[in-house]
mmCIF file of N, CA and C in Angstrom:
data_model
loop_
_atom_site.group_PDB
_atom_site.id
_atom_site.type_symbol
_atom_site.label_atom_id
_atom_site.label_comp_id
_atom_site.label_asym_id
_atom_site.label_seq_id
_atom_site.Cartn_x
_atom_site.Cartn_y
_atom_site.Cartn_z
ATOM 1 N N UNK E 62 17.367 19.728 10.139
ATOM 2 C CA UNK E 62 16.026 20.266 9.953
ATOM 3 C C UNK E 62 15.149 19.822 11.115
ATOM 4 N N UNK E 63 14.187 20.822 11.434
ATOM 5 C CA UNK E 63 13.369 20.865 12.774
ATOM 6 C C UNK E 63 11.663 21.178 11.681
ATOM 7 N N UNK E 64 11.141 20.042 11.775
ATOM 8 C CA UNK E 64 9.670 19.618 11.599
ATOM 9 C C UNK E 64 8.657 19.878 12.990
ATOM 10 N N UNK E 65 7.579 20.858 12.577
ATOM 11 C CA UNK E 65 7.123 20.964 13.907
ATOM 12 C C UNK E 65 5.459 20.744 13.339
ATOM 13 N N UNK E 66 4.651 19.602 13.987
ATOM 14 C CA UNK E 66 3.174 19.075 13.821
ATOM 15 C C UNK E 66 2.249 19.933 14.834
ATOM 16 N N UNK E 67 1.057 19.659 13.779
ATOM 17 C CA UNK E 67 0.285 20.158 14.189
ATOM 18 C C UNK E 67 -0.878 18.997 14.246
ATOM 19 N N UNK E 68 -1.538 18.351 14.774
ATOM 20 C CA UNK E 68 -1.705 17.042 14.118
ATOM 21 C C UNK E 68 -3.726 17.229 14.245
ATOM 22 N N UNK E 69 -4.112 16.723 13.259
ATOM 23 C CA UNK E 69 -5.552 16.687 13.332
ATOM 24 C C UNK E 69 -5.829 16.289 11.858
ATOM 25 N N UNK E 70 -6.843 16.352 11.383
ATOM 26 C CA UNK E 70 -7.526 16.539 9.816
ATOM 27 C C UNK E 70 -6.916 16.907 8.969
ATOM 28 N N UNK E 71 -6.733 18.198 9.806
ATOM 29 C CA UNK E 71 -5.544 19.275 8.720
ATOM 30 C C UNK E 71 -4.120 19.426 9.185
ATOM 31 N N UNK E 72 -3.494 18.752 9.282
ATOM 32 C CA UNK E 72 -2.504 18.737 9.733
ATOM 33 C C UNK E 72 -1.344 19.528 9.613
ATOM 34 N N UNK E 73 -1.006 20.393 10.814
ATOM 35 C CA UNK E 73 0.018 21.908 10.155
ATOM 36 C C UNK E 73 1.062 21.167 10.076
ATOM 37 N N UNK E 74 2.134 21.813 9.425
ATOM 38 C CA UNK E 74 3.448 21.458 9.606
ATOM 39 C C UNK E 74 4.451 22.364 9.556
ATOM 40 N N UNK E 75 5.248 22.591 10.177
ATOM 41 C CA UNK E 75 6.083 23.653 9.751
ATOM 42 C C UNK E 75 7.760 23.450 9.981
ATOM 43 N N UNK E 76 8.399 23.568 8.771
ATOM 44 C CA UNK E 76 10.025 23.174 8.793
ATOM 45 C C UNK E 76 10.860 24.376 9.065
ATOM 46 N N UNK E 77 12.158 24.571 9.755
ATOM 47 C CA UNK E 77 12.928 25.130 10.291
ATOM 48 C C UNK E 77 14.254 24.627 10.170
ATOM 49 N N UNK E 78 15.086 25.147 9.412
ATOM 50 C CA UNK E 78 16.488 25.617 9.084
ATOM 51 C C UNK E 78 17.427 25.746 9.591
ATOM 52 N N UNK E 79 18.040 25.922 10.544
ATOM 53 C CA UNK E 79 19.650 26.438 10.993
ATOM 54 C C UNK E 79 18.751 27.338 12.057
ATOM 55 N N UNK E 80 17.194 26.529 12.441
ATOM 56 C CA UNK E 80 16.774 27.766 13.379
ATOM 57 C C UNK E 80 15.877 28.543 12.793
ATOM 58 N N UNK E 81 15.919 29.057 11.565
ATOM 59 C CA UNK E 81 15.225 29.710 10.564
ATOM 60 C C UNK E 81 13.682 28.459 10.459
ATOM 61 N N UNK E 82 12.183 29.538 10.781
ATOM 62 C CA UNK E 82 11.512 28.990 9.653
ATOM 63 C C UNK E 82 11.344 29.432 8.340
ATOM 64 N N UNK E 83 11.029 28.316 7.594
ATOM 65 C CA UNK E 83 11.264 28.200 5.983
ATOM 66 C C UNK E 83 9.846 28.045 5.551
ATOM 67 N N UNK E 84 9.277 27.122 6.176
ATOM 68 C CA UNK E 84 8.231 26.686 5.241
ATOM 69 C C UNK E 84 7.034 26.180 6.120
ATOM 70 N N UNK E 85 5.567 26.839 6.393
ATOM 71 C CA UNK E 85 4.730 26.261 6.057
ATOM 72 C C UNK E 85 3.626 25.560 5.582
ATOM 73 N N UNK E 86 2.733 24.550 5.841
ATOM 74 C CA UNK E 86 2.080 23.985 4.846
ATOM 75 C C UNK E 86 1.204 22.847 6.072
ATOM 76 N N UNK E 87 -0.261 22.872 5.401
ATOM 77 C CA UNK E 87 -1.303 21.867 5.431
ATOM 78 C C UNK E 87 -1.507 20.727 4.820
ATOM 79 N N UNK E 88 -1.451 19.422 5.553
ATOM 80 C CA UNK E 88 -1.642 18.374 5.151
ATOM 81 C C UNK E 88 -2.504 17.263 5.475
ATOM 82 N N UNK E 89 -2.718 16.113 4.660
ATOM 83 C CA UNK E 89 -3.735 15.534 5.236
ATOM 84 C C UNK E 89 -3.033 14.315 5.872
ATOM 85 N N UNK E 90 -3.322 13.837 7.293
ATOM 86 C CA UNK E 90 -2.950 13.035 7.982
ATOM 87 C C UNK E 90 -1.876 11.423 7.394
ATOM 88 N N UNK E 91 -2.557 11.157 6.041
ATOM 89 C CA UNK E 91 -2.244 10.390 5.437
ATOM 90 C C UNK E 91 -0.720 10.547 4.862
ATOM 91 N N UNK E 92 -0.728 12.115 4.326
ATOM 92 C CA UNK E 92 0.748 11.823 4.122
ATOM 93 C C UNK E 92 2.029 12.484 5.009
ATOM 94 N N UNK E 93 1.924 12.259 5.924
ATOM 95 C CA UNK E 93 2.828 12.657 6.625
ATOM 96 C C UNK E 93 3.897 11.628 7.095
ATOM 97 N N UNK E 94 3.656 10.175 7.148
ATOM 98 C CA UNK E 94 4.751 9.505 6.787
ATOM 99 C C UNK E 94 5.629 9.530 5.220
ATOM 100 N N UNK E 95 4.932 10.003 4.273
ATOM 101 C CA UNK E 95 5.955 10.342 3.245
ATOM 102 C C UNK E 95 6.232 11.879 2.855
ATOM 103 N N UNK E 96 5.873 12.721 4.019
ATOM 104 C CA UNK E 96 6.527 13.439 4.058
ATOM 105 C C UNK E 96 7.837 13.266 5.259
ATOM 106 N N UNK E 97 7.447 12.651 6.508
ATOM 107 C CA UNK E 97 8.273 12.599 7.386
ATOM 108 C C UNK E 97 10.239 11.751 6.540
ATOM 109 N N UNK E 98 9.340 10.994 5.749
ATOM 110 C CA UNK E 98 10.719 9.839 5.106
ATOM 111 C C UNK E 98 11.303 10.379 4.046
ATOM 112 N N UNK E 99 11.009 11.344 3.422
ATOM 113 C CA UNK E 99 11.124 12.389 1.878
ATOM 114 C C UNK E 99 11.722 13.753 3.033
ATOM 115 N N UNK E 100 12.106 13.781 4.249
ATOM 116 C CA UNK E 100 12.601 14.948 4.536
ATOM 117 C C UNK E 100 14.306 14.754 5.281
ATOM 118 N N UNK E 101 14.730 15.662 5.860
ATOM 119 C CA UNK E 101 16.236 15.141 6.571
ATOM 120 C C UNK E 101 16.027 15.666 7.682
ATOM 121 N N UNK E 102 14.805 15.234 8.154
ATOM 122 C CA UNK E 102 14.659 15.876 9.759
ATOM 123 C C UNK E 102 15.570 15.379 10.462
ATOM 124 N N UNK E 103 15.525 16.001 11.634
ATOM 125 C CA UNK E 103 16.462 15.278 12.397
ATOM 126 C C UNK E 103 15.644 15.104 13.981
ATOM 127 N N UNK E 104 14.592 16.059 14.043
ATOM 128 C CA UNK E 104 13.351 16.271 15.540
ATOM 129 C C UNK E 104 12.501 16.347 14.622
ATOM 130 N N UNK E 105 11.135 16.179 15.512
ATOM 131 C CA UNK E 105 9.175 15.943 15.362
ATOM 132 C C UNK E 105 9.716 16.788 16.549
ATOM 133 N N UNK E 106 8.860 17.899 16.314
ATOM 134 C CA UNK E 106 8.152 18.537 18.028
ATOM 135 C C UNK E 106 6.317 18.360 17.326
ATOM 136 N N UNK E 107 5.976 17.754 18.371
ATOM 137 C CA UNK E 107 4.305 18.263 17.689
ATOM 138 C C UNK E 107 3.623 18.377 19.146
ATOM 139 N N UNK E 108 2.335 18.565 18.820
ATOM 140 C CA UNK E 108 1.139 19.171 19.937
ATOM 141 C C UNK E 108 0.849 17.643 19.827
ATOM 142 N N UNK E 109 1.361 16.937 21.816
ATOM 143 C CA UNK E 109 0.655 15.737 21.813
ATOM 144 C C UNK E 109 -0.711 15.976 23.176
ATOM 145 N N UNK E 110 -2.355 15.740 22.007
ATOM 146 C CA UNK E 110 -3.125 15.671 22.517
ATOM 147 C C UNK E 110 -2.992 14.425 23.776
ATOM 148 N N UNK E 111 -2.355 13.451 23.949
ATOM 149 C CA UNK E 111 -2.261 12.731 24.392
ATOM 150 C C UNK E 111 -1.932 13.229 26.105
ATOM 151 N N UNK E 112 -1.258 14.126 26.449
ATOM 152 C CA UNK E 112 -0.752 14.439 27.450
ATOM 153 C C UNK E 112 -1.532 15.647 28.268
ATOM 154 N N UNK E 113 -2.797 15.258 27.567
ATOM 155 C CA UNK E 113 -3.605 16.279 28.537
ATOM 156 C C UNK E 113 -4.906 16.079 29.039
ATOM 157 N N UNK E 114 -5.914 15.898 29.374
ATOM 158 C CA UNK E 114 -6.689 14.957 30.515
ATOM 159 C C UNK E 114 -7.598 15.935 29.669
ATOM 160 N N UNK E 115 -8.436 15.452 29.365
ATOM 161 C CA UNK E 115 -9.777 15.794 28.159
ATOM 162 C C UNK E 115 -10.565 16.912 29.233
ATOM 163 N N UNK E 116 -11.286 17.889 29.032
ATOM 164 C CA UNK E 116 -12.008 18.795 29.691
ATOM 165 C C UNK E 116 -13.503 18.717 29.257
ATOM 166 N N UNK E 117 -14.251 18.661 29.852
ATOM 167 C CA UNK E 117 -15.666 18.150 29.303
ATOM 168 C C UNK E 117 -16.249 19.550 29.905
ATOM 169 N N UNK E 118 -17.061 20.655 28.696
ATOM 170 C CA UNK E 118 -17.366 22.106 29.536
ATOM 171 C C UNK E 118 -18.890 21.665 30.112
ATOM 172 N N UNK E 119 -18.594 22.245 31.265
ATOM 173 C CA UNK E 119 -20.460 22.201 31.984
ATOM 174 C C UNK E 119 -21.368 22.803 30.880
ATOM 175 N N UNK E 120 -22.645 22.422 30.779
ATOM 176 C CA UNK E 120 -23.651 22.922 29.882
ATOM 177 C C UNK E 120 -23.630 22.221 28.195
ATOM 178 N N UNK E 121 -22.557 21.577 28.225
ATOM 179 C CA UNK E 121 -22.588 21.313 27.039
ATOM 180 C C UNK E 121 -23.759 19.801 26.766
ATOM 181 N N UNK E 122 -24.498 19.052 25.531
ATOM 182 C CA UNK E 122 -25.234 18.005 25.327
ATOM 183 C C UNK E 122 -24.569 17.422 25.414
ATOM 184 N N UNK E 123 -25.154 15.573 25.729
ATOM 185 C CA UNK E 123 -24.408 14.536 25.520
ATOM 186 C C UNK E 123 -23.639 14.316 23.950
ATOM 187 N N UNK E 124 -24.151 14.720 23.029
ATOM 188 C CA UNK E 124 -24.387 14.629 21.641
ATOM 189 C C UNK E 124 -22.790 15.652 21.291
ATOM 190 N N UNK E 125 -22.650 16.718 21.936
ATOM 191 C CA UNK E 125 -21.723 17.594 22.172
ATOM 192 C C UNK E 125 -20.413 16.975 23.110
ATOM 193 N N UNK E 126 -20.553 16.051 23.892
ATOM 194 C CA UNK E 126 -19.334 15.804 24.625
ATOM 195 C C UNK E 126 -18.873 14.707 23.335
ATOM 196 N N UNK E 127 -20.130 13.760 22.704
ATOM 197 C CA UNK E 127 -19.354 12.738 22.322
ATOM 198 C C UNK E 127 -18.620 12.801 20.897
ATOM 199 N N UNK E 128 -18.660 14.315 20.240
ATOM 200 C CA UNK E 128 -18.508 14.906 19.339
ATOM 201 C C UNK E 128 -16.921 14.996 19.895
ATOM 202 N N UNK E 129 -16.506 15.969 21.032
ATOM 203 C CA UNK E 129 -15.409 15.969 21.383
ATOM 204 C C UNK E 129 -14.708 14.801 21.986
ATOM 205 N N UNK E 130 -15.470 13.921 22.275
ATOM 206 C CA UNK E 130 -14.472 12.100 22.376
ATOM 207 C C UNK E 130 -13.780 11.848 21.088
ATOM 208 N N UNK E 131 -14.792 12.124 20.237
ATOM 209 C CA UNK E 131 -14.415 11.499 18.947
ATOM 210 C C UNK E 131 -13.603 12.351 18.132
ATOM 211 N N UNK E 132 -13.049 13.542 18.788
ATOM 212 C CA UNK E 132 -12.456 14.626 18.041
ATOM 213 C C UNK E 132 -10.968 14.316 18.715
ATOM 214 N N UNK E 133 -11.102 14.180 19.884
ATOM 215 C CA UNK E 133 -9.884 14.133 20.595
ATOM 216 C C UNK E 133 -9.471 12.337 20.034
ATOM 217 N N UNK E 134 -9.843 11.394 20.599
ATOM 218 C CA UNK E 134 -9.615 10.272 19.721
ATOM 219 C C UNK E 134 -9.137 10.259 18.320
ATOM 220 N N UNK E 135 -9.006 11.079 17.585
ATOM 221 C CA UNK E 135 -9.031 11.159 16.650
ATOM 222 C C UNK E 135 -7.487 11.934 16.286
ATOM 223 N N UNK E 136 -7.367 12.895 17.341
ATOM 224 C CA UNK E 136 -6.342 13.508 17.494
ATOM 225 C C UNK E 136 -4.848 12.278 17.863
ATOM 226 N N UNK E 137 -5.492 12.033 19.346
ATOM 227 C CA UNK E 137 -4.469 11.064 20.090
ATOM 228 C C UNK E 137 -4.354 9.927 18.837
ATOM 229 N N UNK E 138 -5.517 9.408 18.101
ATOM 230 C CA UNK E 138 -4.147 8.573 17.277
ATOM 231 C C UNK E 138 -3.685 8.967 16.091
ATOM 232 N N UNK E 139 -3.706 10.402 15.580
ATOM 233 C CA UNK E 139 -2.627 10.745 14.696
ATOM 234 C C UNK E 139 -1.022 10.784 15.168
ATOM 235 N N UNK E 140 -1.724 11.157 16.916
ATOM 236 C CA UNK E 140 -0.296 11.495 17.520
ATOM 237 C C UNK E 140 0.590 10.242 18.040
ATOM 238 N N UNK E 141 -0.369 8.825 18.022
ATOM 239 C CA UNK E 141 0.216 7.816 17.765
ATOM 240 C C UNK E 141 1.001 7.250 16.932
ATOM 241 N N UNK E 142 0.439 7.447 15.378
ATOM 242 C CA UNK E 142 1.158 7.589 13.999
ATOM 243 C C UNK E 142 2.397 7.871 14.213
ATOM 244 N N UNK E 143 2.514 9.755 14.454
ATOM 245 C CA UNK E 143 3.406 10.524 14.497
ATOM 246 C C UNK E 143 4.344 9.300 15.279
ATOM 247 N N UNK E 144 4.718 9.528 16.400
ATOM 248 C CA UNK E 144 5.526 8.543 17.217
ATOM 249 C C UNK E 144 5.945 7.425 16.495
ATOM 250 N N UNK E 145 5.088 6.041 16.206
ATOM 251 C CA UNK E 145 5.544 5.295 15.434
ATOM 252 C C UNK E 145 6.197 5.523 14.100
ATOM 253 N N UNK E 146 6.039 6.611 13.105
ATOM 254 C CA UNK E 146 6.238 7.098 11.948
ATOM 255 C C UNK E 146 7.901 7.667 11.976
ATOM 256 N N UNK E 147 8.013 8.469 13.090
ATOM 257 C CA UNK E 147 9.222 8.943 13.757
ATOM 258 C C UNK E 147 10.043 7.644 13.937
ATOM 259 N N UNK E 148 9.544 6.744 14.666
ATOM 260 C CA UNK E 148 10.601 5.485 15.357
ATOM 261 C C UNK E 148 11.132 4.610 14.037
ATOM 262 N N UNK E 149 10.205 4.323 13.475
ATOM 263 C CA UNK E 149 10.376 3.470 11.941
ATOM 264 C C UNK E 149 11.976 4.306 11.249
ATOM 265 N N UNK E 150 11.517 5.347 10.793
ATOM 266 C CA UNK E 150 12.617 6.210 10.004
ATOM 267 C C UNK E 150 13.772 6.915 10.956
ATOM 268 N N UNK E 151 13.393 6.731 12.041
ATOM 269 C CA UNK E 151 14.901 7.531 13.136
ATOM 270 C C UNK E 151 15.039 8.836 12.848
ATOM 271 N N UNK E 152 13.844 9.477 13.403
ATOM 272 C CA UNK E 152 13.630 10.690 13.690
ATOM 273 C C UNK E 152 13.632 10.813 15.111
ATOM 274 N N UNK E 153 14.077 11.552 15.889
ATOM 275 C CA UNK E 153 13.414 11.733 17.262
ATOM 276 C C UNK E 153 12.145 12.690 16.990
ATOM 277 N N UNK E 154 11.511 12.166 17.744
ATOM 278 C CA UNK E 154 9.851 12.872 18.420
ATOM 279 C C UNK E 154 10.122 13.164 19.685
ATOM 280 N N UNK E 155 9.264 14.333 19.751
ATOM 281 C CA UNK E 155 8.600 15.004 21.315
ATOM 282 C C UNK E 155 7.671 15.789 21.512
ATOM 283 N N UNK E 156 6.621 15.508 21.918
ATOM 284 C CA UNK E 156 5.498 15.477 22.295
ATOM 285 C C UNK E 156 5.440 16.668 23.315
ATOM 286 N N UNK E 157 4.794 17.636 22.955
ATOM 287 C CA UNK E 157 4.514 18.613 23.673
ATOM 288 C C UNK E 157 2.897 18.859 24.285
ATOM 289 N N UNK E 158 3.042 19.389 25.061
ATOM 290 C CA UNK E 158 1.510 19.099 25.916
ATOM 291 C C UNK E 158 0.882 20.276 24.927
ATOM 292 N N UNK E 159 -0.618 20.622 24.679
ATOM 293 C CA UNK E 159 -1.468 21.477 24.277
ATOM 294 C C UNK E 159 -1.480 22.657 25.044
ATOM 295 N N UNK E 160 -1.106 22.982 26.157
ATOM 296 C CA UNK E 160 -0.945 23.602 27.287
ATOM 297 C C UNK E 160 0.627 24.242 27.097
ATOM 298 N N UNK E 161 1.716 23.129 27.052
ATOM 299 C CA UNK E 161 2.593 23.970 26.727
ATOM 300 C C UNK E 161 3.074 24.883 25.684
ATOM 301 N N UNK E 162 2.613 24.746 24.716
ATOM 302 C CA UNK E 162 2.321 24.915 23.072
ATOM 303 C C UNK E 162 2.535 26.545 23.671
ATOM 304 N N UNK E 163 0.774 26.980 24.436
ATOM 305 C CA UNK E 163 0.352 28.295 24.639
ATOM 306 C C UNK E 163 -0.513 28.198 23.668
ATOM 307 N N UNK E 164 -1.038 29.955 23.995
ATOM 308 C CA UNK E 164 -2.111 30.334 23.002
ATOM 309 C C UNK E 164 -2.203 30.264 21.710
ATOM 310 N N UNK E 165 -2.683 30.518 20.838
ATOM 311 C CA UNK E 165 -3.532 29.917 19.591
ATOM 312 C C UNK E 165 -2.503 31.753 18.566
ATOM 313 N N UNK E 166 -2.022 32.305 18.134
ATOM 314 C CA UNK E 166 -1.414 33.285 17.450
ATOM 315 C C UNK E 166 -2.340 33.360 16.233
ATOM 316 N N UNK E 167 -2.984 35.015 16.443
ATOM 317 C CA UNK E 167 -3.386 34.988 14.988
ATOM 318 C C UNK E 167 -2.294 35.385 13.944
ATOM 319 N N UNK E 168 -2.478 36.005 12.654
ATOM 320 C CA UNK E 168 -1.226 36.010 11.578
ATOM 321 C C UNK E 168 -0.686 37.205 12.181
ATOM 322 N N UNK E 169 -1.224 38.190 12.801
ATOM 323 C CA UNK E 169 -0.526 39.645 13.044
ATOM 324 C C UNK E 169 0.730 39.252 13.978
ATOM 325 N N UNK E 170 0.063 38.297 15.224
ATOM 326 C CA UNK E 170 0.930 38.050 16.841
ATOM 327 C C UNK E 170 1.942 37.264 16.367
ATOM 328 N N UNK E 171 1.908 36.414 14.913
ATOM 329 C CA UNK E 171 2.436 35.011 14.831
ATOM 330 C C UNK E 171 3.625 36.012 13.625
ATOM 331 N N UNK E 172 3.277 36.716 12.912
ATOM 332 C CA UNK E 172 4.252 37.596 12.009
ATOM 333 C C UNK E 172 5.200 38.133 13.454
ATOM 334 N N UNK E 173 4.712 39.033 14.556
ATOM 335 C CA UNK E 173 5.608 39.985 15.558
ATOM 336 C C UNK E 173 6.326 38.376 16.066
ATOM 337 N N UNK E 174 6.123 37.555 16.766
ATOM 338 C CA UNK E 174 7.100 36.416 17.005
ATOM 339 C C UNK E 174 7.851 35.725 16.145
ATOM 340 N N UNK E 175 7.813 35.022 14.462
ATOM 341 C CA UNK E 175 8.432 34.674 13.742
ATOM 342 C C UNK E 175 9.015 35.656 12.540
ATOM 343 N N UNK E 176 8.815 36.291 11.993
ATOM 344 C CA UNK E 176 8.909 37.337 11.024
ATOM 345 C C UNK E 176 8.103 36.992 9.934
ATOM 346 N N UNK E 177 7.300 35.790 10.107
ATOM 347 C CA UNK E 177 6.739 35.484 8.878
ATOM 348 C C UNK E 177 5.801 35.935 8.642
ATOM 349 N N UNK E 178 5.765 36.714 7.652
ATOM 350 C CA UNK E 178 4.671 38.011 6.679
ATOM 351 C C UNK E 178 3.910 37.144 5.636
ATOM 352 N N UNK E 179 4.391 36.195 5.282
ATOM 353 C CA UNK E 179 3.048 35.056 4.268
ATOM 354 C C UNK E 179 2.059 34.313 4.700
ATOM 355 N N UNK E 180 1.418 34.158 3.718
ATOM 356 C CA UNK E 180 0.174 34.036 4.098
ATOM 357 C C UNK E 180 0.536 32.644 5.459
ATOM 358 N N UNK E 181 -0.842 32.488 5.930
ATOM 359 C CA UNK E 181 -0.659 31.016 6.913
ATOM 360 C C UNK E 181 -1.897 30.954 7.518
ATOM 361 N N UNK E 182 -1.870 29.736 8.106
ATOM 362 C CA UNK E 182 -3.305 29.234 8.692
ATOM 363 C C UNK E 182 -2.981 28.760 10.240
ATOM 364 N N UNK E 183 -4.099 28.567 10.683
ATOM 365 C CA UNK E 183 -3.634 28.379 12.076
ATOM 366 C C UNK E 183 -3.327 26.877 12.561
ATOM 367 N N UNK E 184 -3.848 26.005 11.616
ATOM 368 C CA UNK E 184 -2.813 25.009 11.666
ATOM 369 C C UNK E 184 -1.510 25.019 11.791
ATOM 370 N N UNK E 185 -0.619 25.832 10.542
ATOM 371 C CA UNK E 185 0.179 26.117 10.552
ATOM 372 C C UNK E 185 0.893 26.555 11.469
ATOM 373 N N UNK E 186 0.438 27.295 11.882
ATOM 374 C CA UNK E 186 0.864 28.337 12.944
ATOM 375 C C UNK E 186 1.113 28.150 13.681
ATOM 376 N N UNK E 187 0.464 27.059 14.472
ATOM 377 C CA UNK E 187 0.292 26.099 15.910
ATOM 378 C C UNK E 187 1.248 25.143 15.774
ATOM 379 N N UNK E 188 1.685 24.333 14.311
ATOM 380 C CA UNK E 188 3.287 23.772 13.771
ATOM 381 C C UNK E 188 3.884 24.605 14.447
ATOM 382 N N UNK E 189 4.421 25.762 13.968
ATOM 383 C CA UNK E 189 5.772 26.441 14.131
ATOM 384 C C UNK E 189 5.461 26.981 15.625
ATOM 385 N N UNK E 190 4.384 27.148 16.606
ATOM 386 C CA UNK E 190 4.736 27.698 17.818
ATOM 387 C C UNK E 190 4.976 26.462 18.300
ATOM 388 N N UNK E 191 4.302 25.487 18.513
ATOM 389 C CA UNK E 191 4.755 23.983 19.083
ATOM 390 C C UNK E 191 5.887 23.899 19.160
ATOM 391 N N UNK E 192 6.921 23.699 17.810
ATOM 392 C CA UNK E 192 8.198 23.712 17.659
ATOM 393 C C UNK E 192 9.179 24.662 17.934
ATOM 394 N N UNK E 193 8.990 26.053 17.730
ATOM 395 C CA UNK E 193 9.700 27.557 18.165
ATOM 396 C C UNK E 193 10.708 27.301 19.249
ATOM 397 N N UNK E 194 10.330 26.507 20.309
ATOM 398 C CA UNK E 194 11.282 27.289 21.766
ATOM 399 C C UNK E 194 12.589 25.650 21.288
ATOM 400 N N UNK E 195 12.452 24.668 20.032
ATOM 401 C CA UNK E 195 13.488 24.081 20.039
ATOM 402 C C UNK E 195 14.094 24.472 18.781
ATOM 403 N N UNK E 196 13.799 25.258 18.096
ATOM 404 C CA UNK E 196 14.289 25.664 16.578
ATOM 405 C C UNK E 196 15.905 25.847 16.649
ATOM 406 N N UNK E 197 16.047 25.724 17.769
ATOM 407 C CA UNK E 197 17.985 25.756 17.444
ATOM 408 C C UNK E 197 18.471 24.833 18.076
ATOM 409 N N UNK E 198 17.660 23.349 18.057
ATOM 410 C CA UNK E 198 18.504 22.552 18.855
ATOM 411 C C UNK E 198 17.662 21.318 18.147
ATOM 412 N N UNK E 199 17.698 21.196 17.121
ATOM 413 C CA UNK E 199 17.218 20.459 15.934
ATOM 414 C C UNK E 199 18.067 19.148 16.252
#
């Protein structure tokens, strides 16, 4: 089994099969070590905020950048978790850049690339593209 994160607040997740996705689902940061130890993963692919050099947009308030410190901080240490959470139980992790991930799929683009016709969120969604290009090498 191939577990693919989405990591933030809401944390996507999405599991994959023989290659097949199966299942996804929103969670809250907290339980994802007992989901990670309650599963037979065998890979973590997730979106590591960590590997990408923060972008601060011109025009924006101070009040507004420090909103996104504290958003991204917030990110980088779930994606710390993740890693340690992985090493504890002997999962491999890999950390994919936000950049490599790609664009953001709404449900129409994200149904024509996976076949999946149920409902989903873009948490979710951003799980299973993160993970997609290793789904057969679990």
């Amino acid at each position: 089994m191939l577990i693919g994160l989405d990591p933030g607040v809401n944390t996507g997740v999405a599991f994959f099969e023989g290659g097949k996705l199966v299942e996804l689902r929103t969670i809250h940061p907290l339980a994802l070590y007992d989901l990670l130890a309650g599963s037979n993963a065998t890979r973590v692919v997730f979106e590591d905020s960590r590997l990408t050099s923060p972008v601060w947009s011109r025009g924006t308030t101070a009040a507004a950048r420090l909103k996104i410190a504290r958003n991204v901080g917030q990110v980088d240490g779930i994606c710390n978790l993740i890693v340690e959470a992985c090493a504890r139980i002997g999962i491999d992790a890999l950390g994919i850049s936000p950049r490599g991930k790609g664009a953001k799929l709404d449900a129409a683009q994200f149904e024509k690339l996976t076949g999946w016709a149920t409902a989903s969120n873009q948490h979710a969604r951003d799980a299973a593209a993160v993970a997609w290009p290793y789904r057969g090498r679990a």
